[in-house]
Amino acid sequence: MYNLLKGKKGIIFGALNEHSIAWKVAERAHEEGAEFVLTNAPIAMRMGELNTLAEKTGSQIVPADATSMDDLNNLVEKSMEILGGKIDFVLHSIGMSVNVRKGRHYTDSKYDFTMKGFDVSALSFHKTMNVLYNKKAMNEWGSIVALTYMAAQRVFPDYNDMADNKAYLESIARSFGYFFGRDHKVRVNTVSQSPTPTTAGSGVKGFDGFISYAEKMSPLGNATALECADYTISLFSDLTKKVTLQNLYHDGGFSNMGVSDAVMDKFVTE
């Protein structure tokens, strides 16, 4: 390892189990010398295995509903108390669509479900940065990263309203990132990851097809959760101090492909 995060302190949202990208980020951040607080919604913590990760990484857990300003204020205050100072990095790895879970088609959304998913998946990012910004909780040259998916730019029919949520998430990163950079020298980026078999991703209809198609389209193949963690660590490090307001594709080249030989072979007959 490289000690890329030696002495740095952070907050990691969204680790649920060993398949979670946030879980892999936590493991890699620990290996690179960081200290951090783990957080997830109380209901998610009951479903997951967060205590195992906390023990493995020597971290403390502060439960928080990321849609609640009270919870977020408490999280940031407790984290600074636990870590003994301001924060250097934050990972927002949260996404949920009630419409997807309930099998509602995009053209027949239940809008109470839509609003709940929007609050959890996108608006929570704005709320989190609101608290960090107004409490001046981030060190200069700190880094905030949120995970996204390229359905924010292109149509993936069964990704449903999560596509809208991710588009809004990316816009928040740019808009809030401007003020965070100007006023506190903090960078804000999103990472657009390959389809990854996490608990959240696997709930999308046809997800196995997403993965197979992307694998055949991408010249380097799909990026794994661990590879995404490595990339995220680089964004938390001082090696990327001037990278901000970016939506960074980490997808083996998929995002720049029109078609590949492997895909064309499925349609061309001799």
mmCIF file of C-alpha atoms in Angstrom:
data_model
loop_
_atom_site.group_PDB
_atom_site.id
_atom_site.type_symbol
_atom_site.label_atom_id
_atom_site.label_comp_id
_atom_site.label_asym_id
_atom_site.label_seq_id
_atom_site.Cartn_x
_atom_site.Cartn_y
_atom_site.Cartn_z
ATOM 1 C CA MET A 1 0.000 0.000 0.000
ATOM 2 C CA TYR A 2 1.027 3.632 -0.462
ATOM 3 C CA ASN A 3 -0.132 5.512 2.680
ATOM 4 C CA LEU A 4 -2.122 7.794 0.383
ATOM 5 C CA LEU A 5 -4.524 8.731 3.175
ATOM 6 C CA LYS A 6 -2.164 8.708 6.142
ATOM 7 C CA GLY A 7 -3.442 11.164 8.736
ATOM 8 C CA LYS A 8 -6.693 11.819 6.900
ATOM 9 C CA LYS A 9 -10.124 11.555 8.518
ATOM 10 C CA GLY A 10 -13.444 10.877 6.855
ATOM 11 C CA ILE A 11 -17.063 9.780 6.841
ATOM 12 C CA ILE A 12 -18.245 6.853 4.714
ATOM 13 C CA PHE A 13 -21.957 6.551 3.957
ATOM 14 C CA GLY A 14 -23.673 3.435 2.706
ATOM 15 C CA ALA A 15 -21.625 0.340 3.530
ATOM 16 C CA LEU A 16 -24.098 -2.524 3.907
ATOM 17 C CA ASN A 17 -22.168 -5.750 3.311
ATOM 18 C CA GLU A 18 -18.973 -6.970 1.647
ATOM 19 C CA HIS A 19 -20.539 -6.486 -1.805
ATOM 20 C CA SER A 20 -21.020 -2.744 -1.233
ATOM 21 C CA ILE A 21 -18.670 -0.349 -2.985
ATOM 22 C CA ALA A 22 -18.672 1.706 0.229
ATOM 23 C CA TRP A 23 -17.487 -1.376 2.116
ATOM 24 C CA LYS A 24 -14.551 -1.771 -0.270
ATOM 25 C CA VAL A 25 -13.754 1.950 0.010
ATOM 26 C CA ALA A 26 -13.675 1.636 3.789
ATOM 27 C CA GLU A 27 -11.312 -1.336 3.628
ATOM 28 C CA ARG A 28 -8.995 0.451 1.202
ATOM 29 C CA ALA A 29 -9.115 3.739 3.144
ATOM 30 C CA HIS A 30 -8.085 1.833 6.268
ATOM 31 C CA GLU A 31 -5.236 0.154 4.376
ATOM 32 C CA GLU A 32 -4.061 3.560 3.145
ATOM 33 C CA GLY A 33 -3.853 4.959 6.684
ATOM 34 C CA ALA A 34 -7.159 6.831 7.106
ATOM 35 C CA GLU A 35 -9.431 7.026 10.119
ATOM 36 C CA PHE A 36 -13.159 7.349 9.517
ATOM 37 C CA VAL A 37 -16.670 7.068 10.847
ATOM 38 C CA LEU A 38 -19.099 4.638 9.225
ATOM 39 C CA THR A 39 -22.740 5.584 8.848
ATOM 40 C CA ASN A 40 -25.931 4.174 7.423
ATOM 41 C CA ALA A 41 -29.655 4.449 8.082
ATOM 42 C CA PRO A 42 -30.782 2.559 11.198
ATOM 43 C CA ILE A 43 -32.922 0.175 9.118
ATOM 44 C CA ALA A 44 -30.012 -0.560 6.756
ATOM 45 C CA MET A 45 -27.759 -1.253 9.714
ATOM 46 C CA ARG A 46 -30.171 -3.885 10.985
ATOM 47 C CA MET A 47 -30.095 -5.545 7.558
ATOM 48 C CA GLY A 48 -26.332 -5.397 7.087
ATOM 49 C CA GLU A 49 -23.091 -6.360 8.741
ATOM 50 C CA LEU A 50 -21.636 -2.963 9.566
ATOM 51 C CA ASN A 51 -20.298 -3.982 12.970
ATOM 52 C CA THR A 52 -17.990 -6.461 11.232
ATOM 53 C CA LEU A 53 -16.545 -3.710 9.046
ATOM 54 C CA ALA A 54 -16.190 -1.348 12.003
ATOM 55 C CA GLU A 55 -14.228 -3.956 13.935
ATOM 56 C CA LYS A 56 -12.025 -4.765 10.941
ATOM 57 C CA THR A 57 -11.151 -1.107 10.300
ATOM 58 C CA GLY A 58 -11.077 0.128 13.899
ATOM 59 C CA SER A 59 -13.924 2.511 13.146
ATOM 60 C CA GLN A 60 -16.902 3.790 15.072
ATOM 61 C CA ILE A 61 -20.478 3.782 13.739
ATOM 62 C CA VAL A 62 -22.830 6.756 13.960
ATOM 63 C CA PRO A 63 -26.298 5.835 12.628
ATOM 64 C CA ALA A 64 -27.945 8.533 10.529
ATOM 65 C CA ASP A 65 -30.912 8.884 8.219
ATOM 66 C CA ALA A 66 -29.310 10.896 5.413
ATOM 67 C CA THR A 67 -32.659 12.549 4.640
ATOM 68 C CA SER A 68 -32.845 14.029 8.163
ATOM 69 C CA MET A 69 -31.077 17.320 8.825
ATOM 70 C CA ASP A 70 -31.102 16.590 12.556
ATOM 71 C CA ASP A 71 -29.406 13.231 11.992
ATOM 72 C CA LEU A 72 -26.846 14.743 9.631
ATOM 73 C CA ASN A 73 -25.993 17.541 12.047
ATOM 74 C CA ASN A 74 -25.506 14.968 14.790
ATOM 75 C CA LEU A 75 -23.422 12.763 12.480
ATOM 76 C CA VAL A 76 -21.019 15.548 11.531
ATOM 77 C CA GLU A 77 -20.666 16.815 15.095
ATOM 78 C CA LYS A 78 -20.087 13.317 16.499
ATOM 79 C CA SER A 79 -17.652 12.468 13.703
ATOM 80 C CA MET A 80 -15.495 15.524 14.401
ATOM 81 C CA GLU A 81 -15.581 14.633 18.089
ATOM 82 C CA ILE A 82 -14.581 11.003 17.429
ATOM 83 C CA LEU A 83 -11.916 11.873 14.880
ATOM 84 C CA GLY A 84 -10.545 14.830 16.798
ATOM 85 C CA GLY A 85 -10.952 17.478 14.157
ATOM 86 C CA LYS A 86 -12.247 18.418 10.749
ATOM 87 C CA ILE A 87 -13.030 15.996 7.931
ATOM 88 C CA ASP A 88 -10.792 15.329 4.913
ATOM 89 C CA PHE A 89 -13.048 13.067 2.846
ATOM 90 C CA VAL A 90 -16.669 11.970 2.532
ATOM 91 C CA LEU A 91 -18.166 9.176 0.446
ATOM 92 C CA HIS A 92 -21.870 9.357 -0.442
ATOM 93 C CA SER A 93 -22.841 5.852 -1.566
ATOM 94 C CA ILE A 94 -26.618 5.894 -1.146
ATOM 95 C CA GLY A 95 -29.330 4.928 -3.608
ATOM 96 C CA MET A 96 -32.846 3.570 -3.350
ATOM 97 C CA SER A 97 -35.970 3.531 -5.517
ATOM 98 C CA VAL A 98 -39.245 2.477 -3.938
ATOM 99 C CA ASN A 99 -40.788 2.282 -7.418
ATOM 100 C CA VAL A 100 -38.144 -0.270 -8.419
ATOM 101 C CA ARG A 101 -38.617 -2.251 -5.226
ATOM 102 C CA LYS A 102 -42.378 -2.313 -5.678
ATOM 103 C CA GLY A 103 -42.185 -3.203 -9.386
ATOM 104 C CA ARG A 104 -43.772 0.041 -10.585
ATOM 105 C CA HIS A 105 -43.007 0.835 -14.223
ATOM 106 C CA TYR A 106 -41.491 4.246 -15.003
ATOM 107 C CA THR A 107 -44.631 5.204 -16.932
ATOM 108 C CA ASP A 108 -46.793 4.298 -13.936
ATOM 109 C CA SER A 109 -44.796 5.724 -11.049
ATOM 110 C CA LYS A 110 -46.335 6.216 -7.660
ATOM 111 C CA TYR A 111 -45.165 9.715 -6.884
ATOM 112 C CA ASP A 112 -44.972 9.282 -3.135
ATOM 113 C CA PHE A 113 -42.468 6.517 -3.936
ATOM 114 C CA THR A 114 -40.701 8.803 -6.416
ATOM 115 C CA MET A 115 -40.250 11.542 -3.849
ATOM 116 C CA LYS A 116 -38.918 9.123 -1.235
ATOM 117 C CA GLY A 117 -36.363 7.718 -3.659
ATOM 118 C CA PHE A 118 -35.367 11.228 -4.752
ATOM 119 C CA ASP A 119 -34.858 12.286 -1.137
ATOM 120 C CA VAL A 120 -32.725 9.244 -0.291
ATOM 121 C CA SER A 121 -30.732 9.002 -3.523
ATOM 122 C CA ALA A 122 -30.121 12.623 -4.502
ATOM 123 C CA LEU A 123 -31.391 15.292 -2.130
ATOM 124 C CA SER A 124 -29.519 13.608 0.728
ATOM 125 C CA PHE A 125 -26.295 14.604 -1.053
ATOM 126 C CA HIS A 126 -27.312 18.270 -0.986
ATOM 127 C CA LYS A 127 -28.336 17.972 2.669
ATOM 128 C CA THR A 128 -25.042 16.326 3.588
ATOM 129 C CA MET A 129 -22.999 19.047 1.913
ATOM 130 C CA ASN A 130 -25.240 21.729 3.415
ATOM 131 C CA VAL A 131 -24.302 20.518 6.903
ATOM 132 C CA LEU A 132 -20.597 20.082 6.086
ATOM 133 C CA TYR A 133 -20.425 23.511 4.413
ATOM 134 C CA ASN A 134 -22.275 25.497 7.068
ATOM 135 C CA LYS A 135 -20.435 23.839 9.944
ATOM 136 C CA LYS A 136 -17.124 24.446 8.145
ATOM 137 C CA ALA A 137 -16.469 20.796 8.909
ATOM 138 C CA MET A 138 -14.131 20.060 5.974
ATOM 139 C CA ASN A 139 -10.405 20.716 5.904
ATOM 140 C CA GLU A 140 -9.020 22.692 2.977
ATOM 141 C CA TRP A 141 -8.302 20.431 -0.006
ATOM 142 C CA GLY A 142 -10.790 17.919 1.329
ATOM 143 C CA SER A 143 -12.675 15.685 -1.082
ATOM 144 C CA ILE A 144 -16.344 14.708 -1.350
ATOM 145 C CA VAL A 145 -17.314 11.895 -3.736
ATOM 146 C CA ALA A 146 -20.743 10.510 -4.648
ATOM 147 C CA LEU A 147 -21.342 7.357 -6.660
ATOM 148 C CA THR A 148 -23.512 7.546 -9.762
ATOM 149 C CA TYR A 149 -24.337 5.631 -12.957
ATOM 150 C CA MET A 150 -24.467 6.661 -16.593
ATOM 151 C CA ALA A 151 -28.237 6.130 -16.776
ATOM 152 C CA ALA A 152 -28.107 9.795 -15.748
ATOM 153 C CA GLN A 153 -27.106 10.546 -19.368
ATOM 154 C CA ARG A 154 -28.472 7.628 -21.399
ATOM 155 C CA VAL A 155 -31.645 5.581 -21.408
ATOM 156 C CA PHE A 156 -31.601 2.292 -19.507
ATOM 157 C CA PRO A 157 -35.329 1.467 -19.474
ATOM 158 C CA ASP A 158 -35.447 -0.624 -16.317
ATOM 159 C CA TYR A 159 -33.270 1.712 -14.259
ATOM 160 C CA ASN A 160 -36.523 3.586 -13.721
ATOM 161 C CA ASP A 161 -36.571 6.786 -11.633
ATOM 162 C CA MET A 162 -33.071 6.082 -10.342
ATOM 163 C CA ALA A 163 -31.854 7.575 -13.622
ATOM 164 C CA ASP A 164 -33.548 10.867 -12.729
ATOM 165 C CA ASN A 165 -32.121 10.697 -9.211
ATOM 166 C CA LYS A 166 -28.587 10.195 -10.512
ATOM 167 C CA ALA A 167 -28.934 13.084 -12.970
ATOM 168 C CA TYR A 168 -29.942 15.363 -10.115
ATOM 169 C CA LEU A 169 -27.149 13.991 -7.923
ATOM 170 C CA GLU A 170 -24.571 14.903 -10.570
ATOM 171 C CA SER A 171 -26.020 18.406 -10.900
ATOM 172 C CA ILE A 172 -25.809 18.904 -7.128
ATOM 173 C CA ALA A 173 -22.128 17.904 -7.225
ATOM 174 C CA ARG A 174 -21.402 20.632 -9.774
ATOM 175 C CA SER A 175 -23.538 23.349 -8.212
ATOM 176 C CA PHE A 176 -22.603 22.803 -4.571
ATOM 177 C CA GLY A 177 -19.073 21.926 -5.606
ATOM 178 C CA TYR A 178 -18.585 25.435 -6.977
ATOM 179 C CA PHE A 179 -19.365 27.032 -3.629
ATOM 180 C CA PHE A 180 -17.404 24.430 -1.661
ATOM 181 C CA GLY A 181 -14.363 25.018 -3.861
ATOM 182 C CA ARG A 182 -14.621 28.789 -3.882
ATOM 183 C CA ASP A 183 -15.206 29.202 -0.161
ATOM 184 C CA HIS A 184 -13.456 26.243 1.499
ATOM 185 C CA LYS A 185 -11.073 24.785 -1.119
ATOM 186 C CA VAL A 186 -12.980 21.485 -1.029
ATOM 187 C CA ARG A 187 -13.441 19.420 -4.181
ATOM 188 C CA VAL A 188 -16.666 17.615 -5.114
ATOM 189 C CA ASN A 189 -16.933 14.915 -7.782
ATOM 190 C CA THR A 190 -19.123 12.011 -8.834
ATOM 191 C CA VAL A 191 -17.850 8.628 -10.017
ATOM 192 C CA SER A 192 -19.919 6.926 -12.699
ATOM 193 C CA GLN A 193 -19.189 3.275 -12.058
ATOM 194 C CA SER A 194 -19.766 0.196 -14.228
ATOM 195 C CA PRO A 195 -22.857 -1.836 -13.317
ATOM 196 C CA THR A 196 -21.782 -3.612 -10.135
ATOM 197 C CA PRO A 197 -23.536 -6.520 -8.391
ATOM 198 C CA THR A 198 -24.271 -4.728 -5.108
ATOM 199 C CA THR A 199 -27.412 -5.227 -3.032
ATOM 200 C CA ALA A 200 -28.918 -2.014 -4.433
ATOM 201 C CA GLY A 201 -27.932 -2.639 -8.055
ATOM 202 C CA SER A 202 -29.172 -6.194 -8.100
ATOM 203 C CA GLY A 203 -32.698 -4.978 -7.381
ATOM 204 C CA VAL A 204 -32.987 -3.479 -10.865
ATOM 205 C CA LYS A 205 -34.885 -5.616 -13.384
ATOM 206 C CA GLY A 206 -32.581 -7.151 -15.994
ATOM 207 C CA PHE A 207 -29.467 -6.247 -14.016
ATOM 208 C CA ASP A 208 -27.587 -9.368 -15.122
ATOM 209 C CA GLY A 209 -28.205 -8.268 -18.699
ATOM 210 C CA PHE A 210 -26.807 -4.815 -17.895
ATOM 211 C CA ILE A 211 -23.617 -6.399 -16.620
ATOM 212 C CA SER A 212 -23.183 -8.765 -19.580
ATOM 213 C CA TYR A 213 -23.882 -6.057 -22.150
ATOM 214 C CA ALA A 214 -21.477 -3.584 -20.522
ATOM 215 C CA GLU A 215 -18.799 -6.258 -20.315
ATOM 216 C CA LYS A 216 -19.068 -6.876 -24.061
ATOM 217 C CA MET A 217 -19.129 -3.152 -24.863
ATOM 218 C CA SER A 218 -16.208 -2.035 -22.684
ATOM 219 C CA PRO A 219 -12.731 -2.457 -24.161
ATOM 220 C CA LEU A 220 -11.291 -3.007 -20.676
ATOM 221 C CA GLY A 221 -14.324 -4.835 -19.309
ATOM 222 C CA ASN A 222 -16.428 -3.796 -16.337
ATOM 223 C CA ALA A 223 -14.774 -2.196 -13.328
ATOM 224 C CA THR A 224 -15.230 -4.122 -10.101
ATOM 225 C CA ALA A 225 -16.278 -2.732 -6.724
ATOM 226 C CA LEU A 226 -12.684 -3.025 -5.482
ATOM 227 C CA GLU A 227 -11.361 -1.180 -8.532
ATOM 228 C CA CYS A 228 -13.929 1.546 -7.903
ATOM 229 C CA ALA A 229 -12.673 1.757 -4.334
ATOM 230 C CA ASP A 230 -9.109 2.204 -5.581
ATOM 231 C CA TYR A 231 -10.218 5.021 -7.873
ATOM 232 C CA THR A 232 -12.152 6.681 -5.063
ATOM 233 C CA ILE A 233 -9.099 6.504 -2.790
ATOM 234 C CA SER A 234 -7.130 8.402 -5.430
ATOM 235 C CA LEU A 235 -9.814 11.118 -5.362
ATOM 236 C CA PHE A 236 -9.556 11.348 -1.581
ATOM 237 C CA SER A 237 -5.773 11.674 -1.796
ATOM 238 C CA ASP A 238 -3.642 14.774 -2.340
ATOM 239 C CA LEU A 239 -2.784 13.509 -5.836
ATOM 240 C CA THR A 240 -6.065 14.922 -7.190
ATOM 241 C CA LYS A 241 -6.220 18.295 -5.407
ATOM 242 C CA LYS A 242 -7.376 20.223 -8.477
ATOM 243 C CA VAL A 243 -10.007 17.766 -9.719
ATOM 244 C CA THR A 244 -13.477 19.083 -8.956
ATOM 245 C CA LEU A 245 -16.979 19.500 -10.465
ATOM 246 C CA GLN A 246 -16.363 16.395 -12.568
ATOM 247 C CA ASN A 247 -18.472 13.365 -13.367
ATOM 248 C CA LEU A 248 -15.690 10.810 -13.722
ATOM 249 C CA TYR A 249 -16.414 7.644 -15.684
ATOM 250 C CA HIS A 250 -14.950 4.504 -14.175
ATOM 251 C CA ASP A 251 -16.397 1.950 -16.546
ATOM 252 C CA GLY A 252 -13.691 0.318 -18.651
ATOM 253 C CA GLY A 253 -14.393 2.712 -21.524
ATOM 254 C CA PHE A 254 -18.100 1.883 -21.865
ATOM 255 C CA SER A 255 -19.171 5.545 -21.786
ATOM 256 C CA ASN A 256 -17.315 6.384 -25.023
ATOM 257 C CA MET A 257 -18.410 3.339 -26.998
ATOM 258 C CA GLY A 258 -20.952 3.300 -29.801
ATOM 259 C CA VAL A 259 -20.749 -0.403 -30.476
ATOM 260 C CA SER A 260 -18.158 -3.147 -30.070
ATOM 261 C CA ASP A 261 -17.202 -6.160 -32.162
ATOM 262 C CA ALA A 262 -18.464 -8.449 -29.413
ATOM 263 C CA VAL A 263 -21.909 -6.848 -29.502
ATOM 264 C CA MET A 264 -22.040 -6.697 -33.297
ATOM 265 C CA ASP A 265 -21.235 -10.407 -33.464
ATOM 266 C CA LYS A 266 -24.602 -11.063 -31.796
ATOM 267 C CA PHE A 267 -26.446 -9.453 -34.700
ATOM 268 C CA VAL A 268 -24.360 -10.193 -37.779
ATOM 269 C CA THR A 269 -25.073 -13.406 -39.648
ATOM 270 C CA GLU A 270 -22.690 -14.869 -42.146
#
